[in-house]
Structure formats: structure tokens, C-alpha cells
Coordinates of C-alpha atoms in Angstrom, one line a residue:
Chain A
M140 CA 11.2 -3.6 14.0
C141 CA 8.6 -1.2 14.6
S142 CA 6.0 -1.4 17.1
W143 CA 2.4 -0.3 17.6
S144 CA 2.9 1.3 20.9
R145 CA 5.9 3.6 20.9
G146 CA 8.4 3.2 23.7
S147 CA 7.1 -0.3 24.6
K148 CA 8.4 -3.7 23.5
P149 CA 7.4 -4.4 19.8
S150 CA 4.4 -6.8 20.1
C151 CA 2.6 -8.6 17.2
K152 CA 1.4 -11.4 19.4
D153 CA -1.8 -12.2 20.8
E154 CA -1.3 -11.3 24.5
G155 CA -3.8 -8.7 25.3
M156 CA -7.3 -8.4 26.8
A157 CA -9.6 -8.5 23.9
N158 CA -10.8 -11.9 23.3
I159 CA -13.1 -12.5 20.2
T160 CA -14.4 -16.0 20.4
R161 CA -15.3 -18.4 17.7
E162 CA -18.9 -17.7 18.3
Q163 CA -18.3 -14.0 17.8
V164 CA -16.5 -14.7 14.7
Q165 CA -19.3 -16.7 13.4
H166 CA -21.7 -13.9 14.3
L167 CA -19.6 -11.2 12.5
A168 CA -19.2 -13.6 9.5
H169 CA -23.0 -13.9 9.4
L170 CA -23.7 -10.2 9.5
A171 CA -21.2 -9.7 6.8
R172 CA -22.5 -12.5 4.7
L173 CA -19.3 -14.7 4.7
E174 CA -19.7 -18.4 4.9
L175 CA -16.5 -19.2 6.9
T176 CA -15.0 -22.6 7.1
E177 CA -14.2 -24.1 10.7
E178 CA -10.6 -23.5 10.1
E179 CA -11.0 -20.0 9.1
T180 CA -13.2 -19.3 12.1
E181 CA -10.7 -20.5 14.5
H182 CA -7.8 -18.7 12.7
Y183 CA -9.6 -15.4 12.5
A184 CA -10.7 -15.5 16.2
G185 CA -7.0 -15.3 17.2
Q186 CA -6.0 -12.7 14.6
L187 CA -9.0 -10.4 15.2
S188 CA -8.3 -10.5 19.0
A189 CA -4.7 -9.3 18.5
I190 CA -5.9 -6.6 16.0
V191 CA -8.4 -5.2 18.3
D192 CA -6.0 -5.1 21.1
A193 CA -3.6 -3.1 18.9
V194 CA -6.2 -0.7 17.7
E195 CA -7.7 -0.2 21.3
R196 CA -4.9 2.2 22.0
V197 CA -7.0 5.0 20.6
S198 CA -8.9 4.8 23.8
E199 CA -5.8 6.2 25.7
V200 CA -6.3 9.5 24.0
A201 CA -8.4 12.0 26.1
A202 CA -10.9 13.2 23.6
D203 CA -14.2 13.7 25.2
D204 CA -14.6 17.4 24.0
I205 CA -13.1 16.7 20.6
P206 CA -15.4 16.7 17.6
P207 CA -15.2 13.7 15.3
T208 CA -14.0 13.8 11.7
S209 CA -15.9 11.8 9.3
H210 CA -14.5 13.4 6.2
P211 CA -11.2 15.3 5.7
V212 CA -12.7 18.0 3.7
P213 CA -15.9 19.2 5.3
M214 CA -18.6 19.8 2.6
T215 CA -22.3 19.8 3.0
N216 CA -25.1 20.0 0.4
V217 CA -23.1 19.3 -2.6
F218 CA -25.3 19.8 -5.8
R219 CA -24.7 19.2 -9.4
E220 CA -26.9 20.5 -12.3
D221 CA -30.2 18.7 -12.6
V222 CA -29.9 17.5 -16.2
A223 CA -30.6 14.2 -17.7
R224 CA -27.6 12.1 -18.5
P225 CA -27.5 8.9 -20.4
G226 CA -27.5 5.7 -18.2
L227 CA -25.5 2.6 -18.5
D228 CA -25.7 0.6 -21.8
R229 CA -28.1 -2.4 -21.2
A230 CA -26.1 -4.7 -23.3
D231 CA -22.9 -3.9 -21.4
V232 CA -24.8 -4.4 -18.1
Q233 CA -26.2 -7.7 -19.2
A234 CA -22.7 -8.8 -20.3
G235 CA -21.4 -8.3 -16.8
A236 CA -24.4 -9.9 -14.9
P237 CA -24.0 -13.4 -13.3
S238 CA -27.4 -14.2 -14.4
W239 CA -30.0 -12.5 -16.7
E240 CA -33.5 -13.3 -17.8
D241 CA -36.2 -11.2 -19.6
D242 CA -34.1 -8.0 -19.7
R243 CA -33.6 -8.3 -15.9
F244 CA -31.1 -9.6 -13.3
R245 CA -32.1 -13.1 -12.3
V246 CA -31.7 -13.5 -8.6
P247 CA -32.1 -16.5 -6.2
R248 CA -35.3 -16.8 -4.2
I249 CA -35.7 -14.0 -1.7
L250 CA -38.2 -15.5 0.7
G251 CA -37.8 -18.4 3.1
E252 CA -39.4 -21.8 2.7
E253 CA -42.2 -21.4 5.2
Chain B
M211 CA 20.7 20.1 -33.4
A212 CA 21.5 17.3 -30.9
P213 CA 18.8 14.7 -30.5
V214 CA 16.7 15.0 -27.3
M215 CA 17.0 11.4 -26.6
E216 CA 19.9 9.1 -26.2
G217 CA 19.8 5.3 -25.3
D218 CA 17.2 2.8 -24.8
L219 CA 13.5 3.8 -25.4
I220 CA 12.2 1.9 -22.3
R221 CA 14.6 3.7 -20.0
Q222 CA 13.6 7.3 -21.0
D223 CA 11.5 9.3 -18.7
A224 CA 8.1 10.7 -19.8
S225 CA 9.3 14.3 -20.1
T226 CA 12.2 13.2 -22.6
L227 CA 9.9 11.1 -24.5
S228 CA 7.4 14.0 -24.7
A229 CA 10.2 16.3 -26.3
A230 CA 11.2 13.5 -28.6
L231 CA 7.8 12.8 -29.7
A232 CA 7.2 16.5 -30.4
A233 CA 10.5 16.8 -32.3
G234 CA 9.5 13.9 -34.4
E235 CA 12.6 11.8 -33.3
V236 CA 10.4 9.0 -32.4
T237 CA 6.8 7.9 -32.7
S238 CA 4.3 6.8 -30.1
Q239 CA 4.0 3.4 -32.0
E240 CA 7.8 2.8 -31.5
V241 CA 7.6 3.8 -27.8
T242 CA 4.6 1.7 -27.1
Q243 CA 6.0 -1.2 -28.9
A244 CA 9.2 -1.0 -26.9
C245 CA 7.1 -1.1 -23.7
L246 CA 5.1 -4.1 -24.9
D247 CA 8.2 -5.9 -25.9
R248 CA 9.6 -5.1 -22.5
I249 CA 6.5 -6.6 -20.9
S250 CA 6.7 -9.7 -22.8
Q251 CA 10.3 -10.0 -21.9
V252 CA 10.3 -9.5 -18.1
D253 CA 6.6 -9.7 -16.9
N254 CA 6.6 -13.4 -16.4
D255 CA 9.2 -12.8 -13.7
V256 CA 7.9 -9.6 -12.3
H257 CA 4.1 -10.1 -12.8
A258 CA 3.2 -6.3 -12.6
F259 CA 0.4 -6.8 -15.0
L260 CA -2.9 -8.5 -14.8
Y261 CA -4.0 -7.6 -18.3
V262 CA -2.2 -6.2 -21.3
D263 CA -4.0 -5.0 -24.4
S264 CA -1.3 -4.8 -27.0
D265 CA -3.6 -4.2 -30.0
A266 CA -5.6 -1.4 -28.3
A267 CA -2.5 0.2 -27.1
M268 CA -1.0 0.0 -30.6
A269 CA -4.2 1.4 -32.3
T270 CA -4.3 4.3 -29.8
A271 CA -0.5 5.0 -30.5
R272 CA -1.1 4.8 -34.3
D273 CA -4.1 7.3 -34.1
I274 CA -2.0 9.7 -32.1
D275 CA 0.9 9.4 -34.5
Q276 CA -1.5 10.2 -37.5
R277 CA -2.8 13.2 -35.8
R278 CA 0.5 14.5 -34.9
A279 CA 1.7 14.0 -38.4
A280 CA -1.4 15.9 -39.6
G281 CA -0.3 18.8 -37.6
E282 CA -2.7 18.5 -34.7
E283 CA -1.8 20.3 -31.5
L284 CA -1.3 17.6 -28.8
G285 CA -0.8 17.6 -25.0
P286 CA 2.6 17.0 -23.4
L287 CA 1.8 13.4 -22.5
A288 CA 0.2 12.5 -25.9
G289 CA 1.6 9.2 -27.1
I290 CA 3.2 8.3 -23.9
P291 CA 2.4 4.8 -22.4
L292 CA 1.1 4.2 -18.9
A293 CA 0.2 1.4 -16.6
L294 CA -3.1 1.7 -14.8
K295 CA -3.9 0.2 -11.4
D296 CA -6.6 -2.5 -11.8
V297 CA -8.9 -0.6 -9.3
L298 CA -10.0 2.0 -11.9
T299 CA -12.7 1.2 -14.3
M300 CA -12.0 1.5 -18.0
R301 CA -15.0 0.7 -20.3
G302 CA -14.7 -2.8 -21.9
V303 CA -11.3 -3.6 -20.2
P304 CA -11.3 -6.2 -17.3
T305 CA -11.2 -4.6 -13.8
T306 CA -10.6 -7.0 -11.1
C307 CA -9.4 -5.0 -8.2
G308 CA -7.0 -8.0 -7.7
S309 CA -10.0 -9.9 -6.5
R310 CA -11.5 -13.2 -7.9
I311 CA -14.9 -11.9 -7.0
L312 CA -14.5 -9.6 -10.2
E313 CA -12.7 -12.0 -12.4
G314 CA -13.6 -11.4 -16.1
W315 CA -15.8 -8.4 -15.3
R316 CA -15.7 -5.6 -17.9
P317 CA -17.0 -2.3 -16.5
P318 CA -19.7 -0.5 -18.6
Y319 CA -18.1 2.9 -18.0
D320 CA -14.8 4.9 -17.8
S321 CA -13.6 6.3 -14.6
T322 CA -12.9 10.1 -14.7
I323 CA -9.3 9.4 -14.6
V324 CA -9.5 7.2 -17.7
E325 CA -11.6 9.9 -19.4
R326 CA -8.9 12.4 -18.6
L327 CA -6.1 10.0 -19.8
R328 CA -8.0 9.5 -23.2
A329 CA -8.4 13.3 -23.5
A330 CA -4.6 13.8 -22.9
D331 CA -4.0 11.1 -25.5
V332 CA -2.0 8.9 -23.0
V333 CA -1.6 5.2 -24.2
V334 CA -2.9 2.8 -21.6
L335 CA -0.9 -0.4 -21.8
G336 CA -3.0 -2.4 -19.4
K337 CA -4.0 -2.9 -15.8
T338 CA -1.5 -3.6 -12.9
N339 CA -1.7 -6.1 -10.0
M340 CA -2.6 -5.0 -6.5
D341 CA -3.6 -6.3 -3.1
E342 CA -7.2 -7.3 -3.4
F343 CA -9.3 -4.2 -3.1
A344 CA -6.3 -2.3 -2.2
M345 CA -5.9 -3.9 1.2
G346 CA -2.2 -4.7 1.9
S347 CA 1.2 -3.4 1.8
S348 CA 2.9 -6.2 -0.3
T349 CA 0.7 -7.0 -3.3
E350 CA 0.8 -10.6 -2.0
H351 CA -2.9 -10.4 -1.1
S352 CA -3.7 -10.3 -4.8
G353 CA -6.1 -12.9 -6.0
Y354 CA -3.8 -13.5 -9.0
G355 CA -0.5 -14.1 -7.4
P356 CA 2.2 -11.6 -6.0
T357 CA 4.1 -9.1 -8.0
R358 CA 7.8 -9.2 -7.5
N359 CA 10.3 -6.3 -6.8
P360 CA 12.5 -5.6 -9.7
W361 CA 15.4 -4.8 -7.4
D362 CA 15.3 -8.3 -6.0
L363 CA 12.7 -10.8 -7.3
E364 CA 12.4 -12.6 -3.9
R365 CA 11.0 -9.5 -2.3
I366 CA 7.8 -7.5 -2.3
P367 CA 7.2 -4.4 -4.4
G368 CA 5.0 -2.9 -1.7
G369 CA 1.4 -2.5 -1.9
S370 CA -1.3 -2.3 -2.5
G371 CA 0.0 -0.6 -5.8
G372 CA 3.0 -3.0 -6.2
G373 CA 2.1 -3.7 -9.8
S374 CA 2.2 0.0 -10.8
A375 CA 5.5 0.7 -8.9
A376 CA 7.1 -2.6 -10.3
A377 CA 6.1 -1.7 -13.9
L378 CA 8.0 1.6 -13.5
A379 CA 11.2 0.0 -11.8
A380 CA 11.2 -2.9 -14.4
F381 CA 11.0 -0.2 -17.3
E382 CA 7.7 -1.8 -18.5
A383 CA 6.1 1.8 -18.5
P384 CA 7.4 5.3 -17.9
L385 CA 4.1 6.3 -16.1
A386 CA 1.7 4.6 -13.9
I387 CA -1.3 5.4 -11.8
G388 CA -2.0 4.3 -8.2
T389 CA -4.4 4.9 -5.5
D390 CA -3.5 5.6 -1.9
T391 CA -5.7 5.0 1.1
G392 CA -3.0 4.5 3.8
G393 CA 0.1 4.6 1.7
S394 CA -0.5 2.4 -1.3
I395 CA 1.2 4.9 -3.8
R396 CA 4.0 6.1 -1.4
Q397 CA 5.1 2.8 0.2
P398 CA 5.5 0.9 -3.2
A399 CA 7.4 4.0 -4.5
S400 CA 9.6 3.9 -1.6
V401 CA 10.5 0.2 -1.8
T402 CA 11.1 0.4 -5.7
G403 CA 13.2 3.4 -5.9
T404 CA 10.5 5.4 -7.8
V405 CA 8.3 8.5 -7.2
G406 CA 4.8 8.4 -6.0
V407 CA 2.4 11.2 -5.0
K408 CA -0.9 11.2 -2.9
P409 CA -2.6 14.3 -4.0
T410 CA -4.7 16.3 -1.6
Y411 CA -8.0 14.5 -0.9
G412 CA -10.4 15.8 -3.3
A413 CA -7.9 16.8 -6.0
V414 CA -8.5 13.7 -8.2
S415 CA -11.9 12.5 -8.9
R416 CA -12.9 9.2 -7.4
Y417 CA -15.6 8.5 -9.9
G418 CA -14.8 5.0 -11.3
L419 CA -12.3 4.2 -8.5
V420 CA -13.7 1.0 -6.8
A421 CA -14.0 2.3 -3.3
L422 CA -12.0 0.8 -0.4
A423 CA -12.5 3.6 2.3
S424 CA -14.3 6.5 0.6
S425 CA -13.1 9.2 3.2
L426 CA -9.4 8.1 2.6
D427 CA -9.0 6.9 -1.0
Q428 CA -7.1 9.2 -3.4
A429 CA -5.6 8.3 -6.8
G430 CA -2.4 9.8 -7.9
P431 CA 0.7 9.7 -10.2
C432 CA 3.6 7.2 -10.1
A433 CA 6.7 7.9 -12.2
R434 CA 10.5 7.5 -12.3
T435 CA 11.1 11.2 -11.9
V436 CA 9.5 14.0 -10.0
M437 CA 8.8 16.0 -13.2
D438 CA 7.1 13.0 -14.9
A439 CA 4.8 12.7 -11.7
A440 CA 4.0 16.4 -12.0
M441 CA 3.0 16.1 -15.7
L442 CA 0.8 13.3 -14.9
H443 CA -0.7 14.9 -11.9
E444 CA -1.7 17.8 -14.0
V445 CA -3.6 15.6 -16.3
M446 CA -5.4 13.5 -13.5
A447 CA -6.4 16.4 -11.2
G448 CA -9.3 18.8 -11.4
Y449 CA -13.0 19.3 -10.5
D450 CA -15.5 16.7 -11.3
P451 CA -19.2 17.2 -10.5
R452 CA -19.6 13.3 -10.4
D453 CA -17.6 13.1 -7.3
S454 CA -19.3 15.1 -4.4
T455 CA -15.9 15.3 -2.6
S456 CA -14.2 16.9 -5.5
I457 CA -12.5 20.2 -4.8
N458 CA -13.8 23.0 -7.0
A459 CA -10.7 25.0 -7.1
P460 CA -7.8 25.3 -9.3
V461 CA -5.1 22.6 -9.3
P462 CA -1.8 24.0 -7.9
D463 CA 0.9 24.5 -10.7
V464 CA 2.8 21.3 -10.0
V465 CA 4.8 21.3 -13.2
A466 CA 6.1 24.8 -12.5
A467 CA 6.9 23.7 -9.0
A468 CA 8.9 20.8 -10.2
R469 CA 10.8 23.1 -12.6
N470 CA 11.3 25.6 -9.9
A471 CA 13.0 22.9 -7.6
D472 CA 14.4 25.5 -5.2
V473 CA 14.2 25.0 -1.4
R474 CA 16.2 28.1 -0.4
G475 CA 14.6 29.8 2.4
M476 CA 12.0 27.0 2.9
R477 CA 11.2 25.6 6.4
I478 CA 11.2 21.9 6.6
G479 CA 10.0 20.1 9.6
L480 CA 11.3 16.7 10.8
V481 CA 8.4 14.7 12.4
R482 CA 9.9 13.5 15.7
E483 CA 7.3 10.8 15.9
L484 CA 8.1 9.3 12.5
G485 CA 11.6 8.0 12.8
G486 CA 14.3 6.9 15.2
E487 CA 13.4 3.7 17.1
G488 CA 11.8 1.1 15.0
Y489 CA 13.3 2.2 11.8
Q490 CA 15.8 0.2 10.0
A491 CA 19.4 1.6 10.5
G492 CA 20.1 2.0 6.7
V493 CA 16.8 3.8 6.2
R494 CA 17.8 6.3 9.0
E495 CA 21.3 6.6 7.6
Q496 CA 19.8 7.6 4.1
F497 CA 17.2 9.9 5.6
D498 CA 19.9 11.7 7.7
N499 CA 21.9 12.1 4.5
A500 CA 19.0 13.6 2.6
V501 CA 18.4 16.0 5.5
H502 CA 21.9 17.3 5.1
V503 CA 21.5 17.6 1.4
L504 CA 18.3 19.8 2.0
T505 CA 20.2 21.9 4.5
D506 CA 23.0 22.5 2.0
L507 CA 20.5 23.5 -0.6
G508 CA 19.5 26.4 1.7
A509 CA 16.4 24.9 3.6
E510 CA 16.1 25.5 7.3
V511 CA 15.4 22.1 8.9
V512 CA 13.8 22.0 12.3
E513 CA 12.3 19.3 14.5
V514 CA 8.4 19.4 14.9
S515 CA 6.4 17.2 17.2
C516 CA 2.9 15.7 16.1
P517 CA 2.1 13.8 19.2
H518 CA -1.2 12.2 18.0
F519 CA 0.6 10.5 15.1
D520 CA 1.4 7.7 17.6
Y521 CA -2.4 6.8 17.5
A522 CA -2.8 7.1 13.7
L523 CA -2.3 3.4 13.0
G524 CA -4.9 2.5 15.6
A525 CA -7.4 5.0 14.4
Y526 CA -6.8 3.9 10.7
Y527 CA -7.4 0.4 11.4
L528 CA -10.7 1.2 12.9
I529 CA -11.9 3.7 10.2
L530 CA -10.7 1.9 7.2
P531 CA -12.3 -1.5 8.0
S532 CA -15.5 0.2 9.0
E533 CA -15.8 1.9 5.7
A534 CA -14.6 -1.0 3.8
S535 CA -17.0 -3.4 5.3
S536 CA -19.7 -1.1 4.1
N537 CA -18.3 -0.4 0.7
L538 CA -17.6 -4.1 0.1
A539 CA -21.3 -4.9 0.8
R540 CA -21.9 -4.1 -3.0
F541 CA -20.3 -7.5 -3.9
D542 CA -23.4 -9.7 -3.4
G543 CA -23.1 -11.7 -6.6
M544 CA -26.4 -10.3 -7.9
R545 CA -25.4 -7.7 -10.6
Y546 CA -21.9 -8.2 -11.5
G547 CA -19.0 -10.4 -10.8
L548 CA -19.0 -13.9 -9.3
R549 CA -22.0 -15.8 -8.2
A550 CA -21.5 -19.0 -6.2
G551 CA -23.8 -21.7 -5.0
D552 CA -26.9 -20.7 -7.0
D553 CA -28.2 -24.3 -7.3
G554 CA -31.9 -23.3 -7.8
S555 CA -32.6 -24.0 -4.2
A556 CA -30.2 -21.8 -2.3
S557 CA -31.7 -18.5 -1.0
V558 CA -30.3 -15.1 -2.0
E559 CA -28.7 -14.7 1.4
E560 CA -27.0 -18.1 1.2
V561 CA -25.7 -17.4 -2.3
M562 CA -24.4 -14.0 -1.1
A563 CA -22.5 -15.7 1.7
R564 CA -21.1 -18.4 -0.6
T565 CA -20.1 -15.9 -3.2
R566 CA -18.3 -13.8 -0.8
E567 CA -16.6 -16.7 1.0
E568 CA -15.4 -18.0 -2.5
G569 CA -14.6 -14.6 -4.0
F570 CA -12.9 -12.8 -1.2
G571 CA -9.3 -13.5 0.0
A572 CA -8.2 -13.8 3.6
E573 CA -7.2 -10.0 4.2
V574 CA -10.4 -8.8 2.8
K575 CA -12.4 -11.2 4.9
R576 CA -10.4 -10.0 8.1
R577 CA -11.0 -6.4 7.4
I578 CA -14.7 -6.9 6.7
M579 CA -15.3 -8.6 10.0
L580 CA -13.0 -6.1 11.8
G581 CA -15.1 -3.3 10.4
T582 CA -18.3 -5.1 11.2
Y583 CA -17.1 -5.4 14.7
A584 CA -16.0 -1.8 15.0
L585 CA -19.4 -0.6 13.9
S586 CA -21.5 -3.0 16.1
S587 CA -23.8 -1.5 18.7
G588 CA -22.0 -1.3 22.0
Y589 CA -18.6 -0.9 20.4
Y590 CA -19.3 2.0 18.1
D591 CA -18.5 4.9 20.4
A592 CA -15.5 3.1 21.9
Y593 CA -13.9 2.2 18.6
Y594 CA -15.3 4.0 15.6
G595 CA -16.3 7.1 17.4
Q596 CA -13.1 7.5 19.2
A597 CA -11.2 6.9 16.1
Q598 CA -12.8 9.8 14.5
K599 CA -11.9 12.0 17.3
V600 CA -8.3 10.9 17.1
R601 CA -8.6 11.8 13.4
T602 CA -9.4 15.3 14.4
L603 CA -6.4 15.5 16.7
I604 CA -4.2 14.3 13.9
S605 CA -5.5 17.1 11.6
R606 CA -4.8 19.5 14.4
D607 CA -1.3 18.3 14.7
F608 CA -0.8 19.0 11.0
A609 CA -2.3 22.4 11.3
E610 CA 0.0 23.4 14.1
A611 CA 3.0 22.0 12.4
F612 CA 2.3 23.8 9.2
D613 CA 2.1 27.1 11.2
Q614 CA 5.8 26.6 11.9
V615 CA 7.1 25.0 8.7
D616 CA 6.3 24.8 4.9
V617 CA 6.6 21.1 4.6
L618 CA 7.2 18.1 6.8
I619 CA 9.4 15.1 6.1
S620 CA 10.0 11.5 7.4
P621 CA 11.2 8.2 5.9
T622 CA 8.4 6.9 3.8
T623 CA 8.6 3.3 5.2
P624 CA 10.4 1.9 8.4
T625 CA 12.1 -0.7 6.3
T626 CA 13.2 -1.5 2.9
A627 CA 11.5 -4.3 0.9
F628 CA 11.0 -7.4 2.8
K629 CA 10.9 -11.0 1.5
I630 CA 7.8 -12.4 -0.1
G631 CA 6.0 -14.6 2.5
E632 CA 7.6 -13.0 5.5
K633 CA 4.5 -11.2 6.8
V634 CA 1.6 -12.5 4.7
D635 CA -0.3 -14.0 7.5
D636 CA 0.9 -11.5 10.2
P637 CA -1.5 -8.7 9.8
L638 CA -0.1 -6.6 12.6
A639 CA 3.4 -6.8 11.2
M640 CA 2.1 -6.0 7.6
Y641 CA 0.0 -3.0 8.9
L642 CA 3.2 -1.4 10.4
N643 CA 4.6 -0.7 6.9
D644 CA 2.3 2.2 6.5
I645 CA 3.0 3.7 9.9
A646 CA 4.5 6.9 8.5
T647 CA 2.1 7.2 5.5
I648 CA -1.3 6.9 7.3
P649 CA -1.4 10.3 9.0
V650 CA -1.7 12.2 5.7
N651 CA -4.7 10.0 4.7
L652 CA -6.4 10.5 7.9
A653 CA -6.0 14.4 7.6
G654 CA -6.6 14.6 3.8
N655 CA -3.5 16.6 3.0
C656 CA -0.9 15.6 0.4
A657 CA 2.4 13.8 0.4
M658 CA 5.2 12.4 -1.9
S659 CA 7.7 9.6 -1.7
V660 CA 10.9 10.4 -3.5
P661 CA 13.9 7.9 -3.7
I662 CA 17.1 9.0 -1.8
G663 CA 19.5 6.1 -1.8
L664 CA 20.1 2.5 -1.1
A665 CA 20.2 1.1 2.5
S666 CA 23.8 -0.1 3.2
E667 CA 22.8 -3.5 4.9
D668 CA 20.8 -4.7 2.0
G669 CA 21.3 -2.5 -1.2
L670 CA 17.7 -1.8 -1.4
P671 CA 15.9 1.5 -2.1
V672 CA 14.9 4.1 0.6
G673 CA 12.2 6.8 0.1
L674 CA 11.8 10.0 1.7
Q675 CA 8.3 11.3 2.4
I676 CA 7.4 15.0 2.0
M677 CA 4.1 16.1 3.5
A678 CA 2.4 19.5 2.6
P679 CA -0.9 21.1 3.6
A680 CA -4.2 20.4 1.7
Q681 CA -4.0 22.1 -1.7
G682 CA -0.3 22.6 -1.2
D683 CA 0.7 19.8 -3.6
D684 CA 3.1 22.2 -5.5
R685 CA 5.3 22.2 -2.3
L686 CA 5.9 18.6 -2.7
Y687 CA 7.1 18.9 -6.3
R688 CA 9.4 21.8 -5.3
V689 CA 11.1 20.0 -2.5
G690 CA 11.1 16.6 -4.3
A691 CA 12.6 17.9 -7.5
A692 CA 15.3 19.9 -5.6
L693 CA 16.2 16.9 -3.7
E694 CA 16.2 14.6 -6.7
Q695 CA 18.5 16.9 -8.6
A696 CA 20.9 17.3 -5.9
L697 CA 21.2 13.5 -5.3
L698 CA 21.6 13.0 -9.0
D699 CA 24.5 15.6 -9.1
K700 CA 26.2 13.9 -6.3
R701 CA 25.7 10.4 -7.6
G702 CA 26.2 11.2 -11.2
H703 CA 23.1 9.1 -12.4
A704 CA 19.7 8.4 -11.3
L705 CA 19.1 5.9 -8.5
I706 CA 16.8 3.9 -10.8
E707 CA 19.7 3.3 -13.1
E708 CA 21.0 0.8 -10.4
V709 CA 18.2 -1.7 -10.8
P710 CA 19.9 -5.0 -11.6
S711 CA 19.1 -6.1 -15.1
L712 CA 16.3 -8.5 -15.4

């Protein structure tokens, strides 16, 4: 049906230049704290390459002198009144916590073995 | 005096129910019970809801009926049932965002939208299904199974807000709330023959809306008629100091605009880049027909070019994953939601990775990795930086277009509803469904999808998208209501009446 690049042949296959390797996928997964399986790593390598190829079209636009937009409504220094407001109810927060001990979140060890 | 309402309770629109409730022809308990009965009857097949709280809904309805009976002055939507997308927090009510990582979590606070619904005495029936964390265009990426399109149960109801749209089309609720980051209100509206509005960015508070892409997310009304959407819009929108991007300005009078419904003398721009090749023949046919209707109503329709819209999809799939990968870092298994692999010896980092592996679905992982890639040093300028510049150019295209015309129009989606399973593991094909809706999110202005007819080749609904400048939301309702009325006059009934019985 529709294509990513107007006027050219519809393309949803991995046939472009970007090549995200399995090693890169593993690295990205590590950065994003995702423990991928072997199968997933293989699958995502192909898919991410194809997506990057498609989105790379933005580089065709000559935009050197164009300011970037990070936010559609430019606002800076938005303040609210500095008044105390009640925080969350502790019992509610505890009820939603995966693990709780002595009125605190219990977390796994944060330091390495060495 | 003739009764306000005739026929089945569940098929009434909210404005009719509002009048009937005020006239004492019906009670909120009767209306709410009718919706709950309908949900028990059809939702096994449709699966629009992830959670229904009959007791809470009936208790709210009873309270409203009592207050009305006691002579209390109530708002126009008081006592009317609503389906809430599961991405908005409601204190004590499960909020999963369609993800297994939040299974069973009950938020300790209300979103601003829920506060406003409570203040307006709207009856929340339950939470609707969605693509996980609103990533998808079919609701197949929900961690709890897909929602089905009431027009054809083999087909998708759109996404990510497929549950909200399907609840309307299946007559399970007269009103619903969606959120729209790249089309998640408008695309489901289009493929289910319902009305959906993405308000101007900043019009509706994002406090308590679980973030996908913070610079794009915006909640909005979903309904079966333009007037109903306007009434809900009025309740939802308004300044909120808890959202730093909230607009501190009066909300345009959208209800008056829907009542006005007059396009005489308006200038309407057809976006050259959103249509033609790549759009299904039946979609184009219905769209062309609607353009004639608008011309007959006295609008002046001209073609307008927005050349950078061709790059919107690319820019969006760099900006959205970048923001999403940062926003979803909060799901670390420490404070709420799922925790996996905490066996006493695994480190916090290992537990995080296992939790996220187990709790997130395929599309969420894809986009998190894509965003991580786009934000990596060495790629940042070429991808994320360049996408932000394209975003500026898209806003400029809109600004130039709105110098020439009052609103822009296009088909909402390139095709009608596709079959469940058809694109579920083909991300690029899936992303194309939002090709016409994405530019508005990037620029932050507003848009509506309004049903215009059924495609001749498959008999499925087609939507027309109306786009207006930021803070010009009233224009959407003026044009949408005019078109809706003219099509109703021609057809003799509302399009939604043609949904096959379930």
C-alpha cells in the first residue's frame, strides 16, 4: 500500500545500507537493561536495520541552518506556587511495591561481588 | 411533551442521555446498568475492556441519582458512563498500560483527567485495552490479547486506543477517553466509524498519563458524535499547574462550535502530500465524496502543499523511540510493578534486566532499543538532532498552510481496518498506518477524525481528518459537526447504526 518514501517503490524489506549487527543489538539491550534471548537478538538485528534504513530519510532534508524543536509549545521557567502539598499515602505505595521491608523499598544488592 | 429519547439505551449518544437524565426520563443507574449488561454480553468477543468495576460504577451512578433527586445542580455529563484508556491513573483501580510489567498495580493517585471526570460526575465503567504503553496501531501489542473491531471481529480496531474506540462502536459506552502520540485516538476512530479528537498539545493535562513520548502525548475525547466529543473535551481540557506544559489560557468554546456547525465561507486546504498514491481506493472515494459535501455546504476547498510531511514518519520514529526509551527507564522493578529474578543473589542490574525482559513485549523492546541507538553518541546529531530540525520544518509547513486556509483535511488513515495478525511482526508496515496523523503530533496543533462512509471494496468505515492551528480546536468541531450533519441528512441515519449486530 503506502510507502515510506513517496514516489519510490513500496519497501518494507531489509534491503538498505544500515546494518545493525547482533553484537550491536546486545550492546543496546545491555544499555537499556533488557536481557534478550538469542532468538530475540537475531530477530531484532534484522528489524532494527530495516527501521533505521527507513528513518534515515530525514537526512535528505537540508536543515543545517534550521533550529531544532524539542517541544511543540516553547515554554521556559514554568513555576508553580511554592506551597506544601500532601505526598502519596505510604500504605498505598507499599501495596504497589514488589518488595518492602522496614517501611522502605527492599532492593537487590547494588554492589558487585568483589 | 414528547420524550427526549427513543429506542435502546445503549445506542443513545451522550447529549441525548444528558437531556433525558435532566428531564428525569431515565436514571444514571439505568443507563450504567445497560452499559454493564452490554459489556457482559459482548465483551468476551470484542475485548475492549481490561477491567470493569460494576459495583463502583453503580455506586457512583446511585450517588448522582440521589443528588439529582435532591435538586442539586449537576453538569451536562453527570451520570453518563465512560470507558477510560488504561494509560491514565485512577486511584485504587488497576492501571496496566496494556503491559505485563504493571499487572495488578493500583496507582496511589488520580490523574488530573480522572479528577475532572469525578468533578463532572461522569461514571467510569472501567479501563480499556491498548497497545502496550501506547506503542502500536492495532491493539495487538497489548500484553493481554488483542481487541477486536465491532465492524468485523477478524479485524483490528486500530491502536493504540483500540479498546476505547471498540467500546464506542460496540455500544458498550457512549463516551471514552484516548491518548494520541502519533494517531492513537484518530486512527482507531477512523477504522471503527467513531469520532476522535487530539486536542492542541498542552490543552489537556498530562499529570497521571503514563508517559510514552512527553513532547507528543496528548489525551482527548472519543465519542460516537461530534457534539459528544465536544462535551467531553470541555470537561477534560484546562490549565493544570501539575503539568509544566499545560497551556494557561481559556479553552476554545468547542461545544458552541459543534452547535454552530457552519462551514460557509471557510477556507479548507487539501494536503497534497496526504492522499493519492498509497491510499486505498475506497478511502479515496469516500474522501473525495466528503470534499464535495463540504463544497456544497459553502466551504472553499483548495489544495495546499506541506512538503516536509513526507519526512514526518522518519522524524517521528526517531523522536518517539528516543523519548520512550528514556521514559520507560522508570520501569526498573524496584518501586512498583513486576520484579523478576530477585533470587537473593542477583544484583540490582540483573534484576532490572530480567524484569524488563519478562515484563515488556516485542514492540516495546524494539522501540526502546531504537531510541537507545538514536541517542547514542556518534549518531545523535544525524538521527535525533536532524529529526528535531525536520520537526521545525513541519511546524513551518503548518504555519504557512494556515496563512492560506482555516483548516486542513486529509484521509485519517491510508486504509480501512486490516486483519488481525497481518502486520503484527512487520513494524514498518504497521508504522505506515499513522502516516497522515503524525505531522500534527510533531507540530503540537490539533486534529479530529470524523467518520464519512464505508469503503466500497470492504464495507469498512473511513475517517476524514480535520487539522487546525494550535488553540484552534473549535474549528475542528465546527467543520466536523457540519460534515457529520450533512452526511446524516444524505444517508438518513448515522453511520454507526450500520455496525453489524454482535
